[in-house]
Coordinates of C-alpha atoms and ligand atoms in Angstrom, one line a residue:
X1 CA -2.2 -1.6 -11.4
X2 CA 1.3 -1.6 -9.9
X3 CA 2.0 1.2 -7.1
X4 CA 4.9 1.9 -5.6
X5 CA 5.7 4.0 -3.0
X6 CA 9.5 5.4 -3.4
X7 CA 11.7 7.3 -1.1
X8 CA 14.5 9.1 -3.3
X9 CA 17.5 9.2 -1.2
X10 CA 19.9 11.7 -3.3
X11 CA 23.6 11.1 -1.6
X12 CA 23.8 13.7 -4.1
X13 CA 27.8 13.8 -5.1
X14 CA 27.0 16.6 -7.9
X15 CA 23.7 17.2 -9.6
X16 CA 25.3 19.5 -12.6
X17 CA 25.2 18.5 -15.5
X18 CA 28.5 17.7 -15.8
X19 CA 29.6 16.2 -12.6
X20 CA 28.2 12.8 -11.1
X21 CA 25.1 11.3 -9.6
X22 CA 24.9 9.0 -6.6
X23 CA 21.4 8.4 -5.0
X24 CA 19.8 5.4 -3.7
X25 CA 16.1 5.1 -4.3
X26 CA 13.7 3.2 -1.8
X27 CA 10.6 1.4 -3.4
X28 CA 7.6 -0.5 -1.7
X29 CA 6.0 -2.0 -4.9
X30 CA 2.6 -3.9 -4.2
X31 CA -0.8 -3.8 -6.8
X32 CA -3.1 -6.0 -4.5
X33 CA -4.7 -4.3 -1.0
X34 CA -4.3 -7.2 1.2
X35 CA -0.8 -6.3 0.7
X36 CA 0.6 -9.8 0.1
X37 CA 2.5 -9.1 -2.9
X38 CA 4.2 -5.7 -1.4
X39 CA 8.3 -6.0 -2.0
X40 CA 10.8 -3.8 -0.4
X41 CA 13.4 -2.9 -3.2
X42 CA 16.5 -0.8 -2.0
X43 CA 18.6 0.1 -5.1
X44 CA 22.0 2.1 -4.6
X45 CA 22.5 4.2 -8.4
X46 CA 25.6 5.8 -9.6
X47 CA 24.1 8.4 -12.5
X48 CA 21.2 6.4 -14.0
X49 CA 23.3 2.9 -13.6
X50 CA 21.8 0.7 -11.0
X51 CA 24.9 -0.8 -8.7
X52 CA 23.5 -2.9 -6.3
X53 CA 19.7 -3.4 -5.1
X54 CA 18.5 -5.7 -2.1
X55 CA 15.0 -6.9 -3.1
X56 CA 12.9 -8.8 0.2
X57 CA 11.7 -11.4 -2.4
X58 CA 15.0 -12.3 -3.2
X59 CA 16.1 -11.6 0.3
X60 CA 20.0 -10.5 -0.4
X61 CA 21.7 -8.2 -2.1
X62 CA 22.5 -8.5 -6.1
X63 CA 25.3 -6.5 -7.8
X64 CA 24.9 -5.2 -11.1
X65 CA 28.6 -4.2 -11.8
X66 CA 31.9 -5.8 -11.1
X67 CA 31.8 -2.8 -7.9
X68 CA 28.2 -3.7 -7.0
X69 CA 28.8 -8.0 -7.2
X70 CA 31.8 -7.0 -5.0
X71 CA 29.6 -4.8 -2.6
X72 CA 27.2 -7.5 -3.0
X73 CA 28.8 -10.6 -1.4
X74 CA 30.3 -8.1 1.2
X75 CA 27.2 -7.3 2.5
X76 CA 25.1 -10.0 2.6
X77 CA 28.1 -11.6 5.2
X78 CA 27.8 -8.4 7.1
X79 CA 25.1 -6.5 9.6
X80 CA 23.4 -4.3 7.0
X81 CA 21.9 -7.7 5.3
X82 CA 19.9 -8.1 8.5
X83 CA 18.7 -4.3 8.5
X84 CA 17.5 -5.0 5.3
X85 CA 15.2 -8.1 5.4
X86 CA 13.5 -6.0 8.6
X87 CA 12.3 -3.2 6.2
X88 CA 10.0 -4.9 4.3
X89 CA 7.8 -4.9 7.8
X90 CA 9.2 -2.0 9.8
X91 CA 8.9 0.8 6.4
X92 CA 6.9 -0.5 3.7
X93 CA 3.2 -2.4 5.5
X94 CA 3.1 1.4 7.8
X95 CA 3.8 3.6 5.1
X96 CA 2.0 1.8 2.5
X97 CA -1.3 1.5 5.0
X98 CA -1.2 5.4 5.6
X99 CA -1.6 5.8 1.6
X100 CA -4.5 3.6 1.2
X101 CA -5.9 5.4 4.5
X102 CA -5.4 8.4 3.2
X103 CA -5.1 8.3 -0.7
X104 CA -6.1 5.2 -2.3
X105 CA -9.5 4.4 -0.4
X106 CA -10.1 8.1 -0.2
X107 CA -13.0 9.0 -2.7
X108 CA -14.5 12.6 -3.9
X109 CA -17.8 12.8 -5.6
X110 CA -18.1 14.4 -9.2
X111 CA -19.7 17.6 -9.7
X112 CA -21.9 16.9 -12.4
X113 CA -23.1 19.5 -15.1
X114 CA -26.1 19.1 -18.0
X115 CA -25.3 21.3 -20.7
X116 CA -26.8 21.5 -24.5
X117 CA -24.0 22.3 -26.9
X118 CA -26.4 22.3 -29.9
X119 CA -30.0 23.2 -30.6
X120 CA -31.0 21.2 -32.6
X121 CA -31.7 23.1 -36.5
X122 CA -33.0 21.8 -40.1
X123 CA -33.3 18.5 -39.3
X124 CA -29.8 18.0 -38.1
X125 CA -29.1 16.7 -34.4
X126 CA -29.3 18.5 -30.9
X127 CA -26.0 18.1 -28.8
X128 CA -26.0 17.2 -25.1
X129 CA -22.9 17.4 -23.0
X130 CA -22.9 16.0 -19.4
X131 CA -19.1 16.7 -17.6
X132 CA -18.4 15.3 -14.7
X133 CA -15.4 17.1 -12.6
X134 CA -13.5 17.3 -9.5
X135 CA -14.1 13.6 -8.1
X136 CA -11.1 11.0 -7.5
X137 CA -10.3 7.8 -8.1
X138 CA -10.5 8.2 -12.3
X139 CA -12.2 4.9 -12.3
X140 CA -15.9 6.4 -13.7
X141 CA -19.0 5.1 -15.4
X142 CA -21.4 8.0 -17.5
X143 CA -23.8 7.2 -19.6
X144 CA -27.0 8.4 -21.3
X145 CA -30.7 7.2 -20.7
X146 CA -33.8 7.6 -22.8
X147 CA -37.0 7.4 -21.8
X148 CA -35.2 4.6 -18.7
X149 CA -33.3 3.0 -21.8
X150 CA -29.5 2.9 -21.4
X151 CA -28.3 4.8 -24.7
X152 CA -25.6 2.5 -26.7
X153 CA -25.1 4.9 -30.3
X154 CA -24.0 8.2 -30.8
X155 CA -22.1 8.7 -27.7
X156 CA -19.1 9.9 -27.9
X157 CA -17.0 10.3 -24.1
X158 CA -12.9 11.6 -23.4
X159 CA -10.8 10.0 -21.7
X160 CA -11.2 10.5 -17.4
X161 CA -8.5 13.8 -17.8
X162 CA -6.4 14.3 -15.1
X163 CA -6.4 18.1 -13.5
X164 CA -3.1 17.5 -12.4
X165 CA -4.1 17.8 -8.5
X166 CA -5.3 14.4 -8.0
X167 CA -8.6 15.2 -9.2
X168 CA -10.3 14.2 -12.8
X169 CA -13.1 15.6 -15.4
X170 CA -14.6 13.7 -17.9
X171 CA -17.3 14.6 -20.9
X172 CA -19.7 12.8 -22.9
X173 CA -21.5 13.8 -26.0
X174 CA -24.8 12.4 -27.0
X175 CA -26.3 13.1 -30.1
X176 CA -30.1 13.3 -30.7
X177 CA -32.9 14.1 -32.5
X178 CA -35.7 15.6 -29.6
X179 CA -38.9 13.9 -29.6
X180 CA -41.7 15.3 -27.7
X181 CA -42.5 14.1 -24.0
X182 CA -39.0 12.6 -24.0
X183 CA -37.0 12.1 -21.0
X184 CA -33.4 11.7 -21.5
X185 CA -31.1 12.0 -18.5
X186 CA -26.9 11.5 -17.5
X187 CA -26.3 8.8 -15.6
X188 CA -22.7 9.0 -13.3
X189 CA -21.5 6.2 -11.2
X190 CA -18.8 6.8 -9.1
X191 CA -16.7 4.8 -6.5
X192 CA -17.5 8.5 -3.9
X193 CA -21.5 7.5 -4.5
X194 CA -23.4 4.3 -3.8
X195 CA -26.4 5.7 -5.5
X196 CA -25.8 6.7 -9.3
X197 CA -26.2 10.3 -9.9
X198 CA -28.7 10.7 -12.6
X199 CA -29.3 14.4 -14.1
X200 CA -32.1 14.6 -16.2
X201 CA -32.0 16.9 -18.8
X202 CA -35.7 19.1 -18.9
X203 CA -34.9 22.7 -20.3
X204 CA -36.4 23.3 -17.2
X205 CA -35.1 24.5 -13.7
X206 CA -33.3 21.9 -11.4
X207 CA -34.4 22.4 -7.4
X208 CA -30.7 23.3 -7.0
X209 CA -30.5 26.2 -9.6
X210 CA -34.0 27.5 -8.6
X211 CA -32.7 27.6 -5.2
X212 CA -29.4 29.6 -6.0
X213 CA -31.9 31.6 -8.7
X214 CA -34.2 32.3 -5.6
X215 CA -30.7 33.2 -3.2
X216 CA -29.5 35.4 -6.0
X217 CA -32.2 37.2 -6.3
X218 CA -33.0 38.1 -2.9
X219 CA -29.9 39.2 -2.2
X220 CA -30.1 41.3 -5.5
X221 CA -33.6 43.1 -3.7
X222 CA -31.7 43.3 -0.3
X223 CA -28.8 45.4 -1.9
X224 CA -30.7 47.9 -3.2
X225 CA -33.1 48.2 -0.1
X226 CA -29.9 48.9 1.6
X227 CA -28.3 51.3 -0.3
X228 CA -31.0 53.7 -0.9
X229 CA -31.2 53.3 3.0
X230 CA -27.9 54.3 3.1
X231 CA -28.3 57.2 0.6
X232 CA -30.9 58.7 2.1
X233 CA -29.6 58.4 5.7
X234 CA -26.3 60.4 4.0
X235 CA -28.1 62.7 2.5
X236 CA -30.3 63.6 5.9
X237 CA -27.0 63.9 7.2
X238 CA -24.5 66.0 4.9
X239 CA -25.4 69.8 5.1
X240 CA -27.6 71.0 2.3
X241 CA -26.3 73.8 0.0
X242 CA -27.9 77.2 -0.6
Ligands
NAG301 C1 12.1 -8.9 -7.0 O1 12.5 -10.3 -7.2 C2 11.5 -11.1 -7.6 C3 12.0 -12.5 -7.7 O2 13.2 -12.6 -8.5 C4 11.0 -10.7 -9.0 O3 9.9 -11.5 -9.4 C5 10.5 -9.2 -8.9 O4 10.1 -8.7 -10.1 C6 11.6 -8.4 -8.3 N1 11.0 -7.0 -8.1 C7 11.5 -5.9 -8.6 C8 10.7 -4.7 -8.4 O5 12.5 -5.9 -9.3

């Protein structure tokens, strides 16, 4: 995977569509974490043309039209050539370190849900779903177990979706025919987890839904405690009617 970091510089002349464009766009191009393949490229545009670009592997500038090859061998005689091969260590390595600090070795753990789709009915299949949402990178592994068996047929899984906020969902079906006494679970590993997160799949109660059942509940019996408290209180106070 290539990343590059870019820094669009719009020495906007016009931006309608009908006048001109010229922008210069910054890019720090690297696909390997130690860094040692990271290039500075500096390319000057006039509307989607590319005139001149200094790239640090090739170390000077190159023109691309008779303007930019003219640009081209003024520059690398003059000052700006220098300013150039410096940016490679004085822009790029700090900015590119702050996104694998903060975005690329960043991780969030999936939320993972165990849902039948289908009951199963007349001899035809049940349908399990188990989604997986929220976690980031997209790099993510779900699969089925049955009975501690990794399941290889009638799974079908989408493509890790992207929500659009750096976060991603994904969904696998299995289809099965329930035997009786058989455990099946989800299986999710994840770059955010060193464990795998394994949801079995009971019909029963998980801990965590029992808990929020439990919660729910007593909050449930608390309201009404409350307000007939409150009730009665108002109607001690409020005067009575003949
Ligand atoms: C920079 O130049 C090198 C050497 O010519 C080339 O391999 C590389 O692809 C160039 N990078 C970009 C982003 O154009």
């Amino acid at each position: 995977m290539i990343l590059i970091l870019q820094l669009l510089l719009a020495l906007s002349l016009s931006l309608r569509a009908d006048g001109y464009d010229s922008y210069q766009v910054v890019d720090c191009v690297f696909s390997s974490s130690d860094l040692s393949d990271l290039e500075y490229i500096d390319t000057f545009y006039f509307n989607k043309d590319p005139v001149i670009r200094f790239n640090s592997t090739v170390g000077e500038f190159v023109g691309f039209t008779e303007f930019g090859v003219k640009s081209a061998e003024r520059w690398n005689k003059g000052p700006i050539l220098q300013q150039e091969r410096a940016q490679l260590d004085r822009y790029c390595k700090p900015n590119v370190k702050l996104d694998f600090t903060h975005v690329l070795e960043k991780t969030v753990k999936p939320k993972v849900r165990l849902t039948s789709e289908k009951q199963a009915s007349e001899g035809r299949p049940a349908l399990l779903m188990c989604s997986a949402y929220g976690f980031y990178p997209p790099i993510i592994d779900v699969y089925w177990l049955r009975d501690g068996k990794k399941v290889t047929s009638d799974v079908v899984s989408t493509e890790e979706m992207a929500n659009g906020n750096w976060y991603y969902q994904v969904h696998s079906h299995l289809e099965y025919t329930p035997t009786f006494g058989e455990n099946i679970s989800c299986v999710v590993e994840h770059a955010s987890s060193k464990e795998p997160i394994i949801i079995d799949w009971g019909g029963s109660f998980r801990d965590s839904d029992r808990d929020k059942i439990i919660i729910g509940a007593s909050g449930f019996v608390l309201g009404i405690i409350l307000s007939t408290a409150g009730f009665l209180y108002y109607k001690k106070k409020s005067p009575e009617f003949v």
